[in-house]
Short mmCIF file of C-alpha atoms and ligand atoms in Angstrom, two decimals:
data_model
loop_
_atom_site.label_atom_id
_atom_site.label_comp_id
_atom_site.label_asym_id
_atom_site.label_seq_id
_atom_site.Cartn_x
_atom_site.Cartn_y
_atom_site.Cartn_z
CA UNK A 1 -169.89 -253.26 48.83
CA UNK A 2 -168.97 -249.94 48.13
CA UNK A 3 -171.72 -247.89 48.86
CA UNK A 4 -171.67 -249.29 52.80
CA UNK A 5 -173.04 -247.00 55.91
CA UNK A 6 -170.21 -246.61 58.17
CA UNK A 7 -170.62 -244.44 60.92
CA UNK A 8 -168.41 -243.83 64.18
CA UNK A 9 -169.04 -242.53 68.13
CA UNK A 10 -165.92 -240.26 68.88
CA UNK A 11 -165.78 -239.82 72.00
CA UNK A 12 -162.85 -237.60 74.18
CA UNK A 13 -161.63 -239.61 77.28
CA UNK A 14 -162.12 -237.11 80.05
CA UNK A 15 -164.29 -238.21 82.01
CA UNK A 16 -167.43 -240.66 82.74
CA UNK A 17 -169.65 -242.38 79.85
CA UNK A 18 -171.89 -239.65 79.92
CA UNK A 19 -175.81 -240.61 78.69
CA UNK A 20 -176.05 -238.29 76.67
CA UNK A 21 -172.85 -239.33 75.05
CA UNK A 22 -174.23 -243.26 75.07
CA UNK A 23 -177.65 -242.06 73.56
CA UNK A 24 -175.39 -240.28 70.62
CA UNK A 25 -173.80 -243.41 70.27
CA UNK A 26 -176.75 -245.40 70.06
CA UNK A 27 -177.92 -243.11 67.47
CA UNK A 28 -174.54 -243.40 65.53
CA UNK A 29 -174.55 -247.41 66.18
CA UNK A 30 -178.24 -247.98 65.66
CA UNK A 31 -178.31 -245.61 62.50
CA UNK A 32 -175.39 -247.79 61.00
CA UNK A 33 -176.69 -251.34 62.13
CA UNK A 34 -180.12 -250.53 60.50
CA UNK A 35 -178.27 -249.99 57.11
CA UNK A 36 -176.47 -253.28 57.89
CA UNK A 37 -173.84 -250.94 58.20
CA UNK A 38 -171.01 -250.56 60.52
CA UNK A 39 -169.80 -248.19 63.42
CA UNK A 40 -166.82 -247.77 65.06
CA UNK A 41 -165.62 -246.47 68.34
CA UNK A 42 -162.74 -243.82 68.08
CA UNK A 43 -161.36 -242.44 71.09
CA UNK A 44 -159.96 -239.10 70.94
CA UNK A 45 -157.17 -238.92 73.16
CA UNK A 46 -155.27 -236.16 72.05
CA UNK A 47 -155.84 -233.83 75.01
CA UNK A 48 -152.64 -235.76 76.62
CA UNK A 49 -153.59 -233.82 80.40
CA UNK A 50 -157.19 -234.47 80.58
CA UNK A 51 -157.68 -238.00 78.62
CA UNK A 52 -156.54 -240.68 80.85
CA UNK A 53 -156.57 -244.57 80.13
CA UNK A 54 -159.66 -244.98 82.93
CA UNK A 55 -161.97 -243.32 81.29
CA UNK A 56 -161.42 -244.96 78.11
CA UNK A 57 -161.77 -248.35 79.68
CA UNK A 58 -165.40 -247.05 81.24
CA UNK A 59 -166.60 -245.96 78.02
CA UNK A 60 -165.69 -249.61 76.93
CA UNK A 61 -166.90 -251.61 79.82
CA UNK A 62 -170.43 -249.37 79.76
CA UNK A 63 -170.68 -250.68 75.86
CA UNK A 64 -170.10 -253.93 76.76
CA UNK A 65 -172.76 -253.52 79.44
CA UNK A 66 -175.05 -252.20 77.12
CA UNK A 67 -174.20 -255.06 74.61
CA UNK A 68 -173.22 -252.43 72.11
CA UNK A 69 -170.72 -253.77 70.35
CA UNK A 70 -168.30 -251.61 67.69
CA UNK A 71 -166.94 -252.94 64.58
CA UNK A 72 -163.24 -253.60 64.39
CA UNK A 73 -160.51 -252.70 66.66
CA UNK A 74 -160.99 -248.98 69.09
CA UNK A 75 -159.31 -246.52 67.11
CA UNK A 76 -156.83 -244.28 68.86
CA UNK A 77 -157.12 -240.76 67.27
CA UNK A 78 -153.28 -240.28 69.10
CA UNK A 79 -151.76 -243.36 66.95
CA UNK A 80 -153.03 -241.10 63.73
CA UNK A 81 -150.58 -238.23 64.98
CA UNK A 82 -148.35 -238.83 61.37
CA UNK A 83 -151.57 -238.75 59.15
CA UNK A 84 -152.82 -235.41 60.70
CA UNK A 85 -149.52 -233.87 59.71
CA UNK A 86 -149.42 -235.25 56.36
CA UNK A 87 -152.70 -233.77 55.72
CA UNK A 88 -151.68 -230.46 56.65
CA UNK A 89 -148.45 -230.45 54.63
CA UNK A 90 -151.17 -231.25 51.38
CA UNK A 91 -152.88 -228.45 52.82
CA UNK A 92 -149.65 -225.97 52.87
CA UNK A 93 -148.69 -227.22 49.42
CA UNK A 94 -151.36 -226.17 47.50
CA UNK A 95 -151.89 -222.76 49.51
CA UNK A 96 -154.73 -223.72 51.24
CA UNK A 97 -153.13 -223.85 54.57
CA UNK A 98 -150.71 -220.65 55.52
CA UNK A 99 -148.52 -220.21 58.49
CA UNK A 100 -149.32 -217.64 60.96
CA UNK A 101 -147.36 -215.56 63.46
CA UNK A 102 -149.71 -213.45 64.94
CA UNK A 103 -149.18 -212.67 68.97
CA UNK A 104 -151.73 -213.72 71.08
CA UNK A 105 -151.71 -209.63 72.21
CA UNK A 106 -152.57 -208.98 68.66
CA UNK A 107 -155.22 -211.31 68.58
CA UNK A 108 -156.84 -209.96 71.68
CA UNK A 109 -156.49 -206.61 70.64
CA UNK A 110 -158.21 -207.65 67.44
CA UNK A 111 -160.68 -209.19 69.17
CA UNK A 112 -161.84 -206.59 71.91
CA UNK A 113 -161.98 -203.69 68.70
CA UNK A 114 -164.27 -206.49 66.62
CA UNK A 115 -166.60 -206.93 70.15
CA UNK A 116 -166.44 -203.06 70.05
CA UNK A 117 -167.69 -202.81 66.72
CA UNK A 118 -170.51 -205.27 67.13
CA UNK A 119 -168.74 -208.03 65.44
CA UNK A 120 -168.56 -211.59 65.23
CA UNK A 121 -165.03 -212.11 66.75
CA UNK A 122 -163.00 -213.40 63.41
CA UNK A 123 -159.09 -213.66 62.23
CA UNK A 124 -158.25 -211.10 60.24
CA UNK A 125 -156.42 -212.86 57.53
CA UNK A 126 -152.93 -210.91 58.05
CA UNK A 127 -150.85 -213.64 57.60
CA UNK A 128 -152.88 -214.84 54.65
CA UNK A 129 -150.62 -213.50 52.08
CA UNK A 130 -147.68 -213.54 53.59
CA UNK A 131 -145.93 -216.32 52.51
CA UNK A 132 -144.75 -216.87 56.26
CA UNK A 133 -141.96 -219.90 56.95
CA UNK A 134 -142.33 -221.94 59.80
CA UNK A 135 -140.38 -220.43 62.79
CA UNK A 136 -140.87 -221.27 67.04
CA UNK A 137 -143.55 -219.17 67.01
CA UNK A 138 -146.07 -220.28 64.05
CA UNK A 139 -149.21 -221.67 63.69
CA UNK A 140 -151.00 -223.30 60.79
CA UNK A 141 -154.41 -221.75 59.85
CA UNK A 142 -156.95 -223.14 56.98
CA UNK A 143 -157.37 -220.79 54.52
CA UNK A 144 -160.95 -220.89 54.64
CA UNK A 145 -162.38 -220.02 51.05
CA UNK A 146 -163.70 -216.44 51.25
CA UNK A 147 -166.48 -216.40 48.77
CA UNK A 148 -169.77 -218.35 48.71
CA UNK A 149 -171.28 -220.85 51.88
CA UNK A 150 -171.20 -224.19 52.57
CA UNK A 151 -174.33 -226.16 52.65
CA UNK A 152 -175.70 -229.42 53.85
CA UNK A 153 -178.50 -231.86 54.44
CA UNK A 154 -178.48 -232.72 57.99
CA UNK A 155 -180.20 -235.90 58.91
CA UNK A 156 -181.71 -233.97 61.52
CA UNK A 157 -182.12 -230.46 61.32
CA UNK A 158 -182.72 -230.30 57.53
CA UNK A 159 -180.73 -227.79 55.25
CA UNK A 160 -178.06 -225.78 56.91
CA UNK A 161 -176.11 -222.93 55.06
CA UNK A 162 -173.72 -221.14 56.44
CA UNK A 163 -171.98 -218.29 54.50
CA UNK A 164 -168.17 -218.49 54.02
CA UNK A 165 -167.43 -215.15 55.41
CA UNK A 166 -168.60 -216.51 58.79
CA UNK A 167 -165.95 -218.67 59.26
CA UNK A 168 -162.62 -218.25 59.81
CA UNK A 169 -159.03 -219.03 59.03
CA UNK A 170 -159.10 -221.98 61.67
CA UNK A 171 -155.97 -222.86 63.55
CA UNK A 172 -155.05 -226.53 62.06
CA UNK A 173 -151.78 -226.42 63.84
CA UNK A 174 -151.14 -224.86 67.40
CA UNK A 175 -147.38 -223.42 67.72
CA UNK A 176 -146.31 -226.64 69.71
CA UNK A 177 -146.98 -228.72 67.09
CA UNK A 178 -150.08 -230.37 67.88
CA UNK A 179 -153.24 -230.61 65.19
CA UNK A 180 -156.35 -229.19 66.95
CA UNK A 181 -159.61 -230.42 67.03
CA UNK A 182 -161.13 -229.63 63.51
CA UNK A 183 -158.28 -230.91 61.43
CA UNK A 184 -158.07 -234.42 63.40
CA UNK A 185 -161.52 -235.44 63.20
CA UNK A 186 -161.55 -234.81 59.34
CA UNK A 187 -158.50 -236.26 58.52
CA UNK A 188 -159.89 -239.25 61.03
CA UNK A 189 -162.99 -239.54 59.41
CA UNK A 190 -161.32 -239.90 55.89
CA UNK A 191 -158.80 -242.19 57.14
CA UNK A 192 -161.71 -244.77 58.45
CA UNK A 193 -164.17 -243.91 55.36
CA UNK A 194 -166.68 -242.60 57.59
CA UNK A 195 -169.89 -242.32 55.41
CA UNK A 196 -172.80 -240.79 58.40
CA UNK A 197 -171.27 -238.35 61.41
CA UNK A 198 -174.19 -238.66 64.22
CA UNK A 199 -173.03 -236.89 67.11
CA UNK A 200 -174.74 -234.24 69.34
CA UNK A 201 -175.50 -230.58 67.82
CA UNK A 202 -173.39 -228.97 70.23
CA UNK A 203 -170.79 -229.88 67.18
CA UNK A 204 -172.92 -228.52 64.92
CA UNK A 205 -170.74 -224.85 64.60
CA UNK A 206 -168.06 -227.48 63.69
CA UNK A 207 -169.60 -229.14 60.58
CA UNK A 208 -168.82 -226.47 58.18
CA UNK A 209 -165.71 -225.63 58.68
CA UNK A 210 -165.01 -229.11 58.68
CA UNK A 211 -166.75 -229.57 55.33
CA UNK A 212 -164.83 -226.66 53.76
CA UNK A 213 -161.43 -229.11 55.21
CA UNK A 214 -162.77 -232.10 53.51
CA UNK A 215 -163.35 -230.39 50.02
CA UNK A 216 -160.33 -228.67 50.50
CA UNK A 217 -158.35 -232.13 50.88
CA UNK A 218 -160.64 -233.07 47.89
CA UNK A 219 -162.58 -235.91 49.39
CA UNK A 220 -165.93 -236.02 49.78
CA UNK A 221 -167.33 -234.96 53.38
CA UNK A 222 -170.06 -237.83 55.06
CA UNK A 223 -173.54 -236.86 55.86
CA UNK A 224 -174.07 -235.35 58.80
CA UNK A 225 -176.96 -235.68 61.87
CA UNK A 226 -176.53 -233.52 64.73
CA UNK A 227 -178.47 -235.11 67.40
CA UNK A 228 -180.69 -232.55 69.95
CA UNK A 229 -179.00 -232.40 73.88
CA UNK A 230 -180.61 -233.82 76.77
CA UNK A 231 -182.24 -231.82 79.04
CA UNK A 232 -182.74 -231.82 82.75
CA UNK A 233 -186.14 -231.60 84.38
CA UNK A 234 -185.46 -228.08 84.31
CA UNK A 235 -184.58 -227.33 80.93
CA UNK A 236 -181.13 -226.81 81.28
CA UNK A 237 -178.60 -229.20 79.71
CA UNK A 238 -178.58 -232.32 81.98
CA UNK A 239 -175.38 -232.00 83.91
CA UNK A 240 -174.10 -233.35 87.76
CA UNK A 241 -176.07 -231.06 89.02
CA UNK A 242 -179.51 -232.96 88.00
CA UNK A 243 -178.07 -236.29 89.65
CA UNK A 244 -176.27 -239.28 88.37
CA UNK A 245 -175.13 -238.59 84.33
CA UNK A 246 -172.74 -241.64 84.13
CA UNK A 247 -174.27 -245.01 82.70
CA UNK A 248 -172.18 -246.38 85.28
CA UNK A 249 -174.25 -244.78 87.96
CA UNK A 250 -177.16 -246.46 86.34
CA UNK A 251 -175.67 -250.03 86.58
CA UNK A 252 -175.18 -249.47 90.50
CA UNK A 253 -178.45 -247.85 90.96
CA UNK A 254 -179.38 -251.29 89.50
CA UNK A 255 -180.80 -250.31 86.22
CA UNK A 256 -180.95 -253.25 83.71
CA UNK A 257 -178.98 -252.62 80.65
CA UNK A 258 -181.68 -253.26 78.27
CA UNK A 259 -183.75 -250.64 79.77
CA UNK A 260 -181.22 -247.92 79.87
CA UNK A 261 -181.00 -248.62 75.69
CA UNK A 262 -184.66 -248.58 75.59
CA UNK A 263 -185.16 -245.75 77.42
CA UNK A 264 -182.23 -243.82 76.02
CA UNK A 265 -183.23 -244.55 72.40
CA UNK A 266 -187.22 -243.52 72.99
CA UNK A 267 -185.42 -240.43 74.42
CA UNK A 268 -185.08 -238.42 71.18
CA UNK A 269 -186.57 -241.12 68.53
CA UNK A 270 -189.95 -242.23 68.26
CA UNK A 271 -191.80 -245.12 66.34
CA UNK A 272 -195.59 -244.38 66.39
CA UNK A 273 -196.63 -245.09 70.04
CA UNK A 274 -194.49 -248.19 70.88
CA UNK A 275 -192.32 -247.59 74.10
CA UNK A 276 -191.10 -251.02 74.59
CA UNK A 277 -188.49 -252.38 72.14
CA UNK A 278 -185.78 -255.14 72.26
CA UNK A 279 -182.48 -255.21 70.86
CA UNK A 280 -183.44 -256.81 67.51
CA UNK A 281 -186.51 -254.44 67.09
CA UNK A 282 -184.11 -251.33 67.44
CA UNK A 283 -182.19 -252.25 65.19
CA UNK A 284 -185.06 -253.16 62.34
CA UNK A 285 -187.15 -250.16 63.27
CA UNK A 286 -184.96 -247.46 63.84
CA UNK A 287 -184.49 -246.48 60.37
CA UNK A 288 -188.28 -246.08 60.11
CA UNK A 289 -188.93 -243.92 63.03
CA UNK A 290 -188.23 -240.40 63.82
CA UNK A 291 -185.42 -238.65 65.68
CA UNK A 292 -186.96 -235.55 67.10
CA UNK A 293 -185.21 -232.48 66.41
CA UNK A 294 -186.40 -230.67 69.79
CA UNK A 295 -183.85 -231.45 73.28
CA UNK A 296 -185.89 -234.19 75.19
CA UNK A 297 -185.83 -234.05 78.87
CA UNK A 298 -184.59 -237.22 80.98
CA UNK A 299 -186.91 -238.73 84.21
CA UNK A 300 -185.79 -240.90 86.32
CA UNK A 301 -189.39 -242.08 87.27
CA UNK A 302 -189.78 -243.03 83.25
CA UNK A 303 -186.33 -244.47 83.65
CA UNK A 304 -188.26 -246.31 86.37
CA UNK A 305 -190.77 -247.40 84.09
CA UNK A 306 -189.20 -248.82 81.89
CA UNK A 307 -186.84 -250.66 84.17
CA UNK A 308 -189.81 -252.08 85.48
CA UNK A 309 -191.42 -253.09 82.39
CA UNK A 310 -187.85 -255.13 81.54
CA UNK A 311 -187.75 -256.55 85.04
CA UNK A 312 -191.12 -258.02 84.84
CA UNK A 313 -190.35 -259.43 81.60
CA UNK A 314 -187.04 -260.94 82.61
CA UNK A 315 -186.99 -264.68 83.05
CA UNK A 316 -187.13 -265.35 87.24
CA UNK A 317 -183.96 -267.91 87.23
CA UNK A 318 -181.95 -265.00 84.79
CA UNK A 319 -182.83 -262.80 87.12
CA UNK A 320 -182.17 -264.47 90.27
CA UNK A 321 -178.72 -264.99 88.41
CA UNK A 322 -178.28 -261.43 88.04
CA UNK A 323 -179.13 -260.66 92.01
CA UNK A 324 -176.93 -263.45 93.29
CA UNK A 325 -173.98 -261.46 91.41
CA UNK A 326 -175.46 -258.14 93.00
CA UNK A 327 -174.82 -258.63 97.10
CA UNK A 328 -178.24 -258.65 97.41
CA UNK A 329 -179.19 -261.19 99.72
CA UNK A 330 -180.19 -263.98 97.19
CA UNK A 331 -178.48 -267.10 96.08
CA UNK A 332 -179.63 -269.65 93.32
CA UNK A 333 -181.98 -271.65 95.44
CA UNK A 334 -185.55 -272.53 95.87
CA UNK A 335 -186.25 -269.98 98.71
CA UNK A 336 -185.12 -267.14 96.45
CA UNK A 337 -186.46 -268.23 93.79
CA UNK A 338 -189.95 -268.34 95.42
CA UNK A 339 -188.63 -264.54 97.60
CA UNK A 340 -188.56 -263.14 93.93
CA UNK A 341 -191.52 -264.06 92.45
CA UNK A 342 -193.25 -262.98 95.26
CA UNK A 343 -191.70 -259.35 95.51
CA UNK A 344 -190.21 -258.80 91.73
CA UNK A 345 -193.37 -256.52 90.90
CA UNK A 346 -192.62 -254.41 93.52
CA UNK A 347 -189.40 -253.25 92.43
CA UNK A 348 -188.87 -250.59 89.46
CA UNK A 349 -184.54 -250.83 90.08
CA UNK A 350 -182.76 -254.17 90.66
CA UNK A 351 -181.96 -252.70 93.94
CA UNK A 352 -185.50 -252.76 95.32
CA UNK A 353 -185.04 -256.30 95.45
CA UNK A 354 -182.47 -255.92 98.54
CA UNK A 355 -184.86 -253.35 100.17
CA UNK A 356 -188.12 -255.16 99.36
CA UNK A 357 -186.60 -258.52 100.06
CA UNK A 358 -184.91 -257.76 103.69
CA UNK A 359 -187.35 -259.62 106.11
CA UNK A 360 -187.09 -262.86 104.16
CA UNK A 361 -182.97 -263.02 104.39
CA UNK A 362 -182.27 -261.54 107.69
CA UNK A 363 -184.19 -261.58 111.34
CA UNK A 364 -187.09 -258.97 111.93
CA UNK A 365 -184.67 -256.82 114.60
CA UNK A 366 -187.00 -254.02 114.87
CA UNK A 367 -190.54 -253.14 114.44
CA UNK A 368 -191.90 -250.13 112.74
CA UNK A 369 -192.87 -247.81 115.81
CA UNK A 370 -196.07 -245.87 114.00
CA UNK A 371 -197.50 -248.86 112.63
CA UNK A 372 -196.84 -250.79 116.39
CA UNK A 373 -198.65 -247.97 117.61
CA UNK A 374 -201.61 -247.84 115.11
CA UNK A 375 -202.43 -251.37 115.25
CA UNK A 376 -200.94 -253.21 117.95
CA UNK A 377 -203.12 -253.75 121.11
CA UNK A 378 -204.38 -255.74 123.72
CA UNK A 379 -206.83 -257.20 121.03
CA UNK A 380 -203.97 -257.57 118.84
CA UNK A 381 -202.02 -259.15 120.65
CA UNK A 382 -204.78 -261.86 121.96
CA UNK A 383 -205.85 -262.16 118.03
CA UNK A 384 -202.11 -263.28 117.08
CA UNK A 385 -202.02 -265.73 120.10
CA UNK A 386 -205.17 -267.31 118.46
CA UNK A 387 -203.52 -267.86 115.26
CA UNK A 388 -200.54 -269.17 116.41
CA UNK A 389 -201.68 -272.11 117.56
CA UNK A 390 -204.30 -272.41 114.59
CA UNK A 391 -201.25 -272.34 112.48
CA UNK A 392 -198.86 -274.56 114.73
CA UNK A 393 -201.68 -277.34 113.56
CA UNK A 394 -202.59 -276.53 110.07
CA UNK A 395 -202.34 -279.06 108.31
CA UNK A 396 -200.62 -278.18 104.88
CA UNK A 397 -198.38 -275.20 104.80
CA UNK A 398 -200.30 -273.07 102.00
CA UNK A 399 -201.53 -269.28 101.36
CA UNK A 400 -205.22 -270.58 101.12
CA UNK A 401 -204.76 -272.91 103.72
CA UNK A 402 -202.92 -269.83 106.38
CA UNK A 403 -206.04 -267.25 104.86
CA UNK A 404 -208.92 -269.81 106.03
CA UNK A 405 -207.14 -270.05 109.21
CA UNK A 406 -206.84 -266.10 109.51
CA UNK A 407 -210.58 -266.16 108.39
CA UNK A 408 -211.83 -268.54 110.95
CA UNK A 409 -210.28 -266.48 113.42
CA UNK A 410 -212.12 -263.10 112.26
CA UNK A 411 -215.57 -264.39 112.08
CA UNK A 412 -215.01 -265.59 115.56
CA UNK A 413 -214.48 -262.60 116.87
CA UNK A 414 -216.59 -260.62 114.24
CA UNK A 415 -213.83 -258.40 113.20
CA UNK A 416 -212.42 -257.08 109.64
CA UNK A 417 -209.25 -258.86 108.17
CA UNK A 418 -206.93 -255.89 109.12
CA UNK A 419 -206.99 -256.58 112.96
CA UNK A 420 -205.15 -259.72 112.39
CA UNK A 421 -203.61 -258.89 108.44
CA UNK A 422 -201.67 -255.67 110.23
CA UNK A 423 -200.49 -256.81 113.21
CA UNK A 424 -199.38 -259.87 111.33
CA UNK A 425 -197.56 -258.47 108.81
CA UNK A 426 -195.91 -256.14 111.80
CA UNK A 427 -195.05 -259.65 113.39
CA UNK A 428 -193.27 -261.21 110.23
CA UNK A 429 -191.75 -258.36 108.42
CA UNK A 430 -191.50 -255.37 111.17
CA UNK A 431 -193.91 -252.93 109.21
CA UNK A 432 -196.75 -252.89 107.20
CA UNK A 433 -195.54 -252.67 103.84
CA UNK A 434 -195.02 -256.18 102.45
CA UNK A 435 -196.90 -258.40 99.44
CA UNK A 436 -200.04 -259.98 100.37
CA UNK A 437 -199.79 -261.43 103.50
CA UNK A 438 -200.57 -265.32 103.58
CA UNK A 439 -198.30 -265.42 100.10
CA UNK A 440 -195.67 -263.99 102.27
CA UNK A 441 -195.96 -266.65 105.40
CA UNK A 442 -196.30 -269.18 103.28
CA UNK A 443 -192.52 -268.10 101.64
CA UNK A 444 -191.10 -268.06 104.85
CA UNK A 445 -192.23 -271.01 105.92
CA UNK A 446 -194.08 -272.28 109.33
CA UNK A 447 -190.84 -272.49 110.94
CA UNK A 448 -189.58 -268.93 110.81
CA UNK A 449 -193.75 -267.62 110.64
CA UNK A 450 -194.37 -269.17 114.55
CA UNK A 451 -191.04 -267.78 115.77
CA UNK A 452 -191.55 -264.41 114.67
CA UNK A 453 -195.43 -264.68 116.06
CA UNK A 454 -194.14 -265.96 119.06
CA UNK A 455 -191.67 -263.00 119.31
CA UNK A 456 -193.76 -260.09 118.73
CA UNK A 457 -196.50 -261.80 121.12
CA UNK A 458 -193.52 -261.32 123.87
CA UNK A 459 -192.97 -257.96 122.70
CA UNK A 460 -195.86 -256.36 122.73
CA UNK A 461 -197.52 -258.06 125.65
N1 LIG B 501 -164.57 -235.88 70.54
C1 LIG B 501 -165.73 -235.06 70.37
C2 LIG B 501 -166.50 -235.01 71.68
O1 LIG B 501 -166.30 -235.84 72.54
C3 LIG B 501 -166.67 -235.60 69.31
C4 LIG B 501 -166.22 -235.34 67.95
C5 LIG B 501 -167.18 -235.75 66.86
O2 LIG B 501 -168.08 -236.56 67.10
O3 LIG B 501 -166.96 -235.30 65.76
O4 LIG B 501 -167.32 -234.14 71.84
#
């Protein structure tokens, strides 16, 4: 098939899987998939001091997490090295590249009288003409045509012009030798037939200059989307300072994978009203829906939300999988089975479950010392004593069967369910923040239910 989408996340190996840069990748991976397409993952690694081989593996491993997965092999921008040059020797050849000596005093000089002038800073073109020869001291600049603009259709933004006499004679090779930025991802692009560029629009300065490079190597340049930023709460671009910004983060803070992708995707793209989408539906829908073309802001409570949402969705024995792999105080048996049903919609992260779980893996060490206050007393106390032996006797070991018994107990004494409920849940779980309380004695069973009754009857009396 010829005419087949083929799209591509770039990403530079300096640091974290940013979510921002995920969310452009689900873009660029969702955009191709729904044109039964392909994407690739290219990792540009030519910034030998800052890439390092760590981050490229994260960016791999949070994919993988994220069940993204590329089409063919990673592609190394740094094994293209010979390709890059090639291109700019086509370039020199038919005078559309020119060497350059210009000092960097020069070019400061230049600069500071342009800023002076009320300028847009710019290369002057001196070596244009020239006819320079490579020497120690050379660079390679584009001769950027001088007349007319470029133009495209962005995906996103609509029609963008840009006037050639904006734009300048772009540095294609640096004096050490090394092809910069512009030339690579062209020549890149070509290379793997790139049809669609989807990145973020902080590239967007980028696109037609690198149009102009395409032409200029006559192929044909892809279309281009430039995806809006994410925002902070505040409106800024969402950096470290706002909190965690690596997907990573979001697997430890126990964020299920799906949801990230959810919430990522519905963070820039919209499909009428419809929040909640799986895998499959992304990929048929997105092509119908809209990416915005304003910055969207990123919450961790709708994070929450959505994690949530996936969490109550998720099968209980996948789940229970999942936390048994997490150090989270569950194994794959009954009792946690029956621990998670009972708690899992309390919990918005997968780490709520260790939080909201504690009391029914470990011993109730402590008791909370407002809510002892508030509700334990002498009544309290003489109350519990009542039910303890009600429930040494009861005869089957169920949350209607442990209610009547608290029941029986309050119409006795003509009181209101809290003044057993509270100083009951105090006794089992150590505060009074647990799921309803007979559900939760029946889960930990009459054993472990008397001996923490018996317990806090010796503590507080
Ligand atoms: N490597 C660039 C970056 O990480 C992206 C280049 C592109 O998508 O064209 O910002």
């Amino acid at each position: 098939m010829e005419n087949k989408v083929k799209s591509r996340f770039a990403p530079s190996p300096t640091g974290v899987l940013h979510i921002g840069g995920a969310r452009t990748a689900l873009f660029a991976w969702l955009f191709a998939k729904s044109h039964q397409g392909e994407c690739f993952l290219r990792i540009e690694d030519t910034d030998l001091e800052r890439s390092k081989p760590e981050h490229t593996q994260a960016i791999i491993d949070g994919f993988s997490w994220m069940d993204i997965q590329f089409d063919d092999e990673v592609f190394y921008q740094s094994d293209n090295k010979e390709k890059h040059l090639t291109a700019v020797q086509q370039l020199i050849d038919s005078n559309q590249a020119y060497f350059c000596n210009c000092s960097s005093e020069r070019l400061d000089k230049l600069r500071t009288e342009q800023q002076k002038e009320g300028l847009k800073p710019k290369y002057d073109g001196k070596c244009r003409e020239l006819g320079l020869i490579e020497g120690s001291d050379t660079v390679v600049r584009f001769s950027n045509p001088q007349e007319g603009s470029v133009q495209f259709d962005d995906l996103v933004k609509g029609v963008i012009e840009i006037s050639n006499n904006e734009l300048d004679d772009l540095i294609l090779i640096r004096s050490n030798g090394s092809p910069t930025y512009n030339l690579c991802v062209v020549v890149d692009d070509m290379e793997m037939s790139i049809t669609h560029v989807i990145r973020g629009d902080d590239h967007i300065n980028n696109t037609p200059r690198q149009i102009n490079i395409f032409r200029a190597l006559q192929a044909k340049e892809p279309v281009y989307g430039h995806v809006p930023m994410i925002l902070g709460e505040d409106g800024k671009r969402l950096s470290k300072r706002h909190g965690a910004v690596g997907v990573s983060e979001y697997q430890q803070l126990g964020v299920l994978p799906e949801a990230l992708k959810n919430y990522l995707v519905r963070l820039g793209w919209s499909y009428g009203d419809q929040e909640l989408f799986d895998h499959e539906e992304l990929i048929s829908k997105f092509k119908e829906g809209n990416i915005n073309n304003s910055p969207s802001a990123f919450s961790i409570e709708k994070l929450s939300w959505f994690n949530k949402e996936y969490i109550s969705k998720v099968d209980s024995e996948l789940l229970l999988s999942q936390l048994s792999n997490m150090n989270s105080g569950f194994s794959e048996d009954e009792y946690s089975l029956s621990v998670l049903e009972l708690i899992r919609d309390r919990c918005s992260l997968m780490n709520d479950f260790s939080k909201e779980s504690e009391y029914f893996f470990n011993e109730v060490e402590d008791y909370d010392s407002k809510a002892v206050n508030k509700f334990i007393n002498e009544q309290a106390v003489n109350l519990l004593t009542e039910l303890l032996e009600e429930l040494k006797n009861i005869a089957s070991w169920k949350s209607h069967d442990i209610q009547l018994s608290i029941e029986q107990i309050l119409s006795k004494h003509e009181v209101g369910f809290g003044k057993i409920g509270l100083p009951l849940r105090i006794a089992l779980t150590g505060s009074t923040n647990s799921p309803s309380i007979d559900k939760t004695a029946e889960v930990l069973g009459r054993k472990v239910v008397i001996e923490r009754i018996d317990k806090a009857i010796k503590v507080f009396s």
